[in-house]
Amino acid sequence: MAILVAGGAGYIGSHMVKDLVEHGQDVVVADNLSTGHRDAINPKAKFYEGDIRDRKFLDKIFDNENIEAVVHFAAFSIVPESMSKPLKYFDNNTGGMITLLEAMRDHNIKYIVFSSTAATYGVPEHMPIKETDPQNPINPYGLSKLMMEKMMHWADKAYGIKFVALRYFNVAGAAPDGTIGEDHGPETHLVPIILQVAQGKRDELSIFGDDYNTPDGTNVRDYVHVMDLADAHILAIKYLEAGNESNAFNLGSSTGFSNKQMLEAAREVTGEPIPAKIAPRRPGDPDSLVAASDKARNVLGWDPKYDDVHDIIATAWKWHSTHPKGYDDRD
Ligand code: UDP
């Protein structure tokens, strides 16, 4: 039996595939390579190139392979892009989930672990955020993922497809062996951008806003290491295969770091000055997002290994400093 990783060529998906392979699991990857990289896919995984909105493509995989569960990362995830191109997000993310669930129903695949997001909570009423808190997204990305969660809920009721939605907070870091890492084109995420400045690939960091309602005025986020995140997915598959009910879990460290604190930590890790300036706010950014993730720890038995943001940045720095051009020469 194999696990299908949809979006297994992307940043988080490729770390998931590596983690599964290292646990001795057979893995099939489906990815359209729109944002992912062929070289990020672990060579022990079987790769199908195509789009999850393409029903024939999914049928081919489910007909050819003995898939026991799907882990679904095949979605767009850039908050500011979703503000300017909302329909792109509803098409690929929300629409893609319809086709995937229909194919799962018809091929009798009963388990799905889904990349959801803290962005489904919108502007939280209190911190840290609990899974039972209201979900009122303030950007199309968050809404596209909330709709996907709700679709899975009803697909469970109607067809018995059991799901775990993992609501990620801010994912960072890279495989500690330095073989794979984060390479988006264009890059929008804070940690890789800071490290590109440290590398001299950018002149300076723009910190988007310093007048938020936070201790130093810059946004506060909760950073989780990508390999810890991958481990949580493996636990979620086991949870479903043990016959448990569908569920949702936050994945965060329960500790918030401001954008200024992240910059300072990166200066310490890299030893580089990393010039920075304050720039206007970026649309769609809530003040703070910090997870209560005791549910994942208690119910799934999740035990994240990286509890210091310096260690997370250090693994990312290992990848960036050894792969200055990412996976190819595009930069
Ligand atoms: N950010 C920033 N400068 C950048 C990129 C990001 O100040 O060049 C901020 C962004 O406004 C947010 C935080 O860093 O407050 C994390 O943003 P990111 O895009 O990494 O993740 P998101 O929270 O959107 O998932």
Coordinates of C-alpha atoms and ligand atoms in Angstrom, one line a residue:
M1 CA 0.0 0.0 0.0
A2 CA 1.2 3.5 -0.8
I3 CA 0.5 7.0 0.3
L4 CA -0.4 9.5 -2.4
V5 CA 1.3 12.9 -1.7
A6 CA -0.5 15.5 -3.9
G7 CA 1.9 18.4 -4.2
G8 CA 4.9 16.3 -3.3
A9 CA 7.3 18.5 -5.3
G10 CA 6.5 21.6 -3.3
Y11 CA 8.3 22.9 -0.2
I12 CA 6.3 21.1 2.5
G13 CA 5.2 18.2 0.3
S14 CA 8.8 17.3 -0.6
H15 CA 9.8 17.2 3.1
M16 CA 6.7 15.0 3.7
V17 CA 7.8 12.6 0.9
K18 CA 11.3 12.4 2.4
D19 CA 9.9 11.7 5.9
L20 CA 7.6 9.0 4.6
V21 CA 10.3 7.3 2.5
E22 CA 12.7 7.4 5.6
H23 CA 9.9 5.7 7.5
G24 CA 10.0 2.9 4.9
Q25 CA 6.6 3.9 3.3
D26 CA 5.9 3.5 -0.4
V27 CA 5.1 6.9 -1.8
V28 CA 3.4 8.2 -4.9
V29 CA 3.7 11.9 -5.8
A30 CA 1.2 13.8 -7.9
D31 CA 2.3 17.3 -8.9
N32 CA 1.8 19.6 -11.8
L33 CA 5.2 21.3 -11.2
S34 CA 3.5 24.7 -11.4
T35 CA 5.3 25.8 -8.2
G36 CA 7.2 22.7 -7.2
H37 CA 10.5 21.2 -8.4
R38 CA 11.1 17.8 -9.9
D39 CA 14.5 17.7 -8.1
A40 CA 12.8 18.2 -4.8
I41 CA 11.0 14.8 -5.2
N42 CA 12.7 12.0 -3.3
P43 CA 14.0 9.5 -5.9
K44 CA 12.4 6.6 -4.0
A45 CA 8.9 8.0 -4.7
K46 CA 7.0 7.3 -7.9
F47 CA 6.1 10.5 -9.7
Y48 CA 3.0 11.3 -11.8
E49 CA 3.1 14.7 -13.4
G50 CA -0.4 16.2 -13.7
D51 CA -3.1 18.4 -12.2
I52 CA -5.4 17.2 -9.4
R53 CA -8.3 19.1 -11.2
D54 CA -7.9 16.6 -14.0
R55 CA -10.1 13.7 -13.1
K56 CA -8.5 11.4 -15.7
F57 CA -5.1 12.0 -14.2
L58 CA -6.4 11.1 -10.7
D59 CA -8.2 8.0 -12.1
K60 CA -4.9 6.8 -13.7
I61 CA -3.1 7.0 -10.4
F62 CA -5.9 5.4 -8.3
D63 CA -6.2 2.6 -11.0
N64 CA -2.5 1.9 -11.2
E65 CA -1.4 2.3 -7.6
N66 CA -2.6 0.7 -4.4
I67 CA -3.3 4.0 -2.5
E68 CA -4.3 3.7 1.2
A69 CA -4.4 7.4 2.0
V70 CA -3.9 10.8 0.4
V71 CA -1.9 13.7 1.9
H72 CA -3.0 16.8 0.1
F73 CA -0.5 19.8 -0.3
A74 CA -1.4 20.7 -3.9
A75 CA -2.6 24.2 -3.4
F76 CA -1.6 27.8 -3.8
S77 CA -0.5 29.4 -0.5
I78 CA 0.5 33.0 -0.9
V79 CA -1.7 35.4 1.1
P80 CA -1.0 38.6 -0.9
E81 CA -1.4 36.9 -4.2
S82 CA -4.8 35.6 -3.1
M83 CA -5.8 39.1 -2.4
S84 CA -5.2 40.2 -6.0
K85 CA -6.1 36.9 -7.7
P86 CA -8.9 35.4 -5.5
L87 CA -10.4 33.2 -8.3
K88 CA -7.0 31.5 -8.9
Y89 CA -7.2 30.3 -5.3
F90 CA -10.9 29.2 -5.4
D91 CA -10.2 27.4 -8.7
N92 CA -7.0 25.5 -7.8
N93 CA -7.5 25.0 -4.0
T94 CA -11.2 24.8 -3.5
G95 CA -12.1 23.4 -7.0
G96 CA -9.2 20.9 -6.9
M97 CA -10.6 19.5 -3.7
I98 CA -13.9 18.7 -5.4
T99 CA -12.2 16.6 -8.0
L100 CA -9.9 14.9 -5.5
L101 CA -12.8 13.9 -3.2
E102 CA -14.9 12.7 -6.1
A103 CA -12.1 10.5 -7.3
M104 CA -11.4 9.2 -3.8
R105 CA -15.1 8.4 -3.3
D106 CA -15.2 6.5 -6.6
H107 CA -12.0 4.6 -5.9
N108 CA -13.0 3.9 -2.3
I109 CA -10.1 5.7 -0.7
K110 CA -11.1 6.5 2.8
Y111 CA -8.4 8.7 4.4
I112 CA -7.1 12.2 3.6
V113 CA -4.7 14.4 5.6
F114 CA -5.0 18.0 4.5
S115 CA -2.8 21.1 4.7
S116 CA -5.0 23.7 6.2
T117 CA -3.9 26.9 7.7
A118 CA -4.0 29.4 10.5
A119 CA -5.3 31.8 7.9
T120 CA -8.7 30.1 8.3
Y121 CA -9.1 31.8 11.7
G122 CA -8.9 35.4 10.3
V123 CA -8.4 37.9 13.1
P124 CA -8.4 35.8 16.3
E125 CA -10.4 36.9 19.3
H126 CA -7.8 35.6 21.7
M127 CA -4.3 34.1 21.7
P128 CA -3.2 31.3 21.5
I129 CA -5.8 30.2 19.0
K130 CA -7.7 27.0 19.7
E131 CA -9.2 24.6 17.1
T132 CA -12.7 25.4 18.4
D133 CA -12.2 29.2 17.9
P134 CA -14.3 30.9 15.2
Q135 CA -13.0 30.6 11.6
N136 CA -13.6 33.9 9.8
P137 CA -10.8 34.3 7.2
I138 CA -9.8 37.8 6.1
N139 CA -8.1 36.7 2.8
P140 CA -9.2 34.5 -0.1
Y141 CA -6.4 32.0 0.6
G142 CA -7.8 31.4 4.1
L143 CA -11.3 31.1 2.8
S144 CA -10.3 28.7 0.0
K145 CA -8.8 26.4 2.7
L146 CA -11.8 26.8 5.0
M147 CA -14.1 25.8 2.2
M148 CA -11.9 22.7 1.6
E149 CA -12.2 21.8 5.3
K150 CA -16.0 22.1 5.1
M151 CA -16.2 20.0 1.9
M152 CA -14.2 17.2 3.7
H153 CA -16.7 17.4 6.6
W154 CA -19.7 16.8 4.3
A155 CA -17.8 14.2 2.2
D156 CA -17.2 12.3 5.4
K157 CA -20.9 12.4 6.3
A158 CA -22.0 11.3 2.9
Y159 CA -19.2 9.0 1.7
G160 CA -17.3 8.1 4.9
I161 CA -14.0 9.7 3.7
K162 CA -12.3 10.4 7.0
F163 CA -10.0 13.5 7.2
V164 CA -7.5 15.2 9.4
A165 CA -7.1 18.9 8.7
L166 CA -3.8 20.2 10.0
R167 CA -3.9 24.0 10.4
Y168 CA -0.3 25.1 9.9
F169 CA 1.0 28.3 11.4
N170 CA 4.3 29.5 9.9
V171 CA 6.4 26.8 8.4
A172 CA 10.1 27.3 8.0
G173 CA 13.4 25.4 8.0
A174 CA 14.7 22.6 5.8
A175 CA 15.8 19.0 6.0
P176 CA 18.7 18.9 8.4
D177 CA 20.8 16.9 5.9
G178 CA 20.7 20.0 3.6
T179 CA 19.3 18.0 0.6
I180 CA 16.0 19.8 0.1
G181 CA 14.7 23.2 1.2
E182 CA 12.5 26.1 0.4
D183 CA 12.7 27.5 -3.1
H184 CA 9.7 29.6 -4.3
G185 CA 9.7 31.7 -7.4
P186 CA 9.1 34.5 -6.6
E187 CA 9.9 34.2 -2.9
T188 CA 7.4 35.9 -0.5
H189 CA 8.0 34.2 2.8
L190 CA 9.8 35.9 5.6
V191 CA 12.6 33.4 6.6
P192 CA 13.8 32.7 3.0
I193 CA 13.7 36.4 2.2
I194 CA 15.8 37.3 5.3
L195 CA 18.3 34.6 4.3
Q196 CA 18.4 35.9 0.7
V197 CA 19.4 39.3 2.1
A198 CA 22.1 37.5 4.3
Q199 CA 23.4 35.9 1.1
G200 CA 23.6 39.2 -0.7
K201 CA 20.9 38.2 -3.2
R202 CA 18.7 41.1 -2.0
D203 CA 19.8 44.5 -0.7
E204 CA 17.6 44.6 2.3
L205 CA 14.5 43.2 4.1
S206 CA 11.3 45.2 4.0
I207 CA 9.4 44.7 7.2
F208 CA 5.8 45.1 6.3
G209 CA 4.4 47.4 9.0
D210 CA 5.5 48.4 12.5
D211 CA 2.2 49.8 13.8
Y212 CA 0.4 46.6 14.5
N213 CA -1.1 45.9 17.9
T214 CA 1.9 43.8 19.1
P215 CA 4.7 44.4 21.6
D216 CA 7.2 45.8 19.0
G217 CA 4.6 46.8 16.4
T218 CA 5.5 44.1 13.9
N219 CA 3.4 41.1 13.1
V220 CA 3.8 38.1 15.4
R221 CA 3.8 34.6 13.9
D222 CA 4.3 31.0 15.3
Y223 CA 7.1 29.1 13.5
V224 CA 7.2 25.3 13.1
H225 CA 10.0 23.3 11.6
V226 CA 9.0 21.6 8.3
M227 CA 10.2 18.2 9.4
D228 CA 8.2 18.4 12.6
L229 CA 5.2 19.3 10.5
A230 CA 5.9 16.3 8.3
D231 CA 6.0 14.0 11.4
A232 CA 2.5 15.3 12.4
H233 CA 1.1 14.1 9.0
I234 CA 2.5 10.6 9.6
L235 CA 0.8 10.6 13.0
A236 CA -2.4 11.9 11.4
I237 CA -2.4 9.0 8.9
K238 CA -1.9 6.5 11.7
Y239 CA -4.7 8.2 13.7
L240 CA -7.1 7.7 10.8
E241 CA -6.0 4.2 10.1
A242 CA -6.6 3.4 13.7
G243 CA -10.3 4.1 13.1
N244 CA -10.6 7.5 14.7
E245 CA -13.1 10.2 13.7
S246 CA -12.3 13.1 11.4
N247 CA -10.6 15.9 13.3
A248 CA -8.7 19.2 13.0
F249 CA -5.4 20.1 14.7
N250 CA -3.3 23.3 15.0
L251 CA 0.4 22.8 14.3
G252 CA 2.5 25.5 15.9
S253 CA 5.0 25.9 18.6
S254 CA 2.7 27.9 20.9
T255 CA 5.4 30.7 20.9
G256 CA 5.1 33.8 18.9
F257 CA 8.0 35.7 17.3
S258 CA 7.7 39.1 15.8
N259 CA 9.1 40.0 12.4
K260 CA 11.8 42.1 14.1
Q261 CA 12.7 39.2 16.4
M262 CA 13.0 36.8 13.4
L263 CA 15.4 39.3 11.8
E264 CA 17.5 39.4 15.0
A265 CA 17.6 35.6 15.3
A266 CA 18.7 35.4 11.6
R267 CA 21.4 37.9 12.2
E268 CA 22.7 35.8 15.1
V269 CA 22.5 32.5 13.1
T270 CA 24.1 33.8 9.9
G271 CA 26.6 36.3 11.5
E272 CA 25.5 38.7 8.6
P273 CA 24.3 42.3 9.2
I274 CA 21.0 41.8 7.1
P275 CA 20.0 45.4 6.4
A276 CA 16.3 46.1 7.0
K277 CA 13.8 48.9 6.6
I278 CA 10.2 49.4 7.7
A279 CA 7.8 49.3 4.7
P280 CA 4.0 49.8 4.4
R281 CA 1.7 47.0 5.7
R282 CA 1.0 44.1 3.4
P283 CA -2.8 43.6 2.8
G284 CA -4.3 40.6 4.6
D285 CA -2.0 40.3 7.5
P286 CA -3.6 39.8 11.0
D287 CA -1.6 41.3 14.0
S288 CA -0.7 38.0 15.6
L289 CA -1.2 34.3 14.9
V290 CA 0.0 31.9 17.7
A291 CA -1.3 28.4 18.0
A292 CA -2.5 26.4 20.9
S293 CA -1.1 23.0 19.7
D294 CA -1.6 20.9 22.8
K295 CA -4.4 19.0 21.0
A296 CA -2.0 17.7 18.4
R297 CA 0.4 16.8 21.2
N298 CA -2.2 15.1 23.3
V299 CA -4.3 13.3 20.7
L300 CA -1.8 12.6 17.9
G301 CA 1.2 12.3 20.2
W302 CA 3.0 15.0 18.3
D303 CA 6.4 15.8 19.8
P304 CA 8.1 18.6 17.8
K305 CA 11.9 18.4 18.0
Y306 CA 12.6 22.0 17.1
D307 CA 11.5 24.4 19.8
D308 CA 14.1 27.2 19.2
V309 CA 13.6 29.5 16.2
H310 CA 17.4 29.8 15.9
D311 CA 17.6 26.1 15.1
I312 CA 14.8 26.3 12.6
I313 CA 16.6 29.2 10.8
A314 CA 19.9 27.3 11.0
T315 CA 18.5 24.4 8.9
A316 CA 17.1 26.9 6.4
W317 CA 20.5 28.6 6.3
K318 CA 22.2 25.3 5.6
W319 CA 20.0 24.8 2.5
H320 CA 20.3 28.4 1.3
S321 CA 24.0 28.7 1.8
T322 CA 24.7 25.4 0.0
H323 CA 22.1 26.0 -2.8
P324 CA 22.4 29.7 -3.6
K325 CA 20.4 29.2 -6.8
G326 CA 17.8 26.9 -5.2
Y327 CA 16.9 23.9 -7.4
D328 CA 17.9 25.5 -10.7
D329 CA 19.4 28.5 -12.3
R330 CA 16.2 30.5 -12.5
D331 CA 17.5 33.1 -10.0
Ligands
UDP1 N1 7.0 39.7 5.9 C1 7.8 40.9 5.9 N2 8.6 41.1 4.8 C2 8.7 40.2 3.8 C3 8.0 39.0 3.9 C4 7.1 38.8 4.9 O1 7.7 41.8 6.8 O2 9.5 40.4 2.9 C5 6.1 39.5 7.1 C6 4.6 39.4 6.7 O3 4.0 40.7 6.5 C7 4.1 38.6 7.9 C8 5.3 37.7 8.3 O4 6.5 38.3 7.7 O5 3.9 39.5 9.0 C9 5.2 36.3 7.8 O6 4.8 36.4 6.4 P1 5.0 35.1 5.4 O7 4.6 35.6 4.1 O8 6.3 34.5 5.7 O9 3.9 34.1 6.0 P2 2.3 34.2 6.2 O10 2.2 34.7 7.6 O11 1.8 35.1 5.2 O12 1.8 32.8 6.0

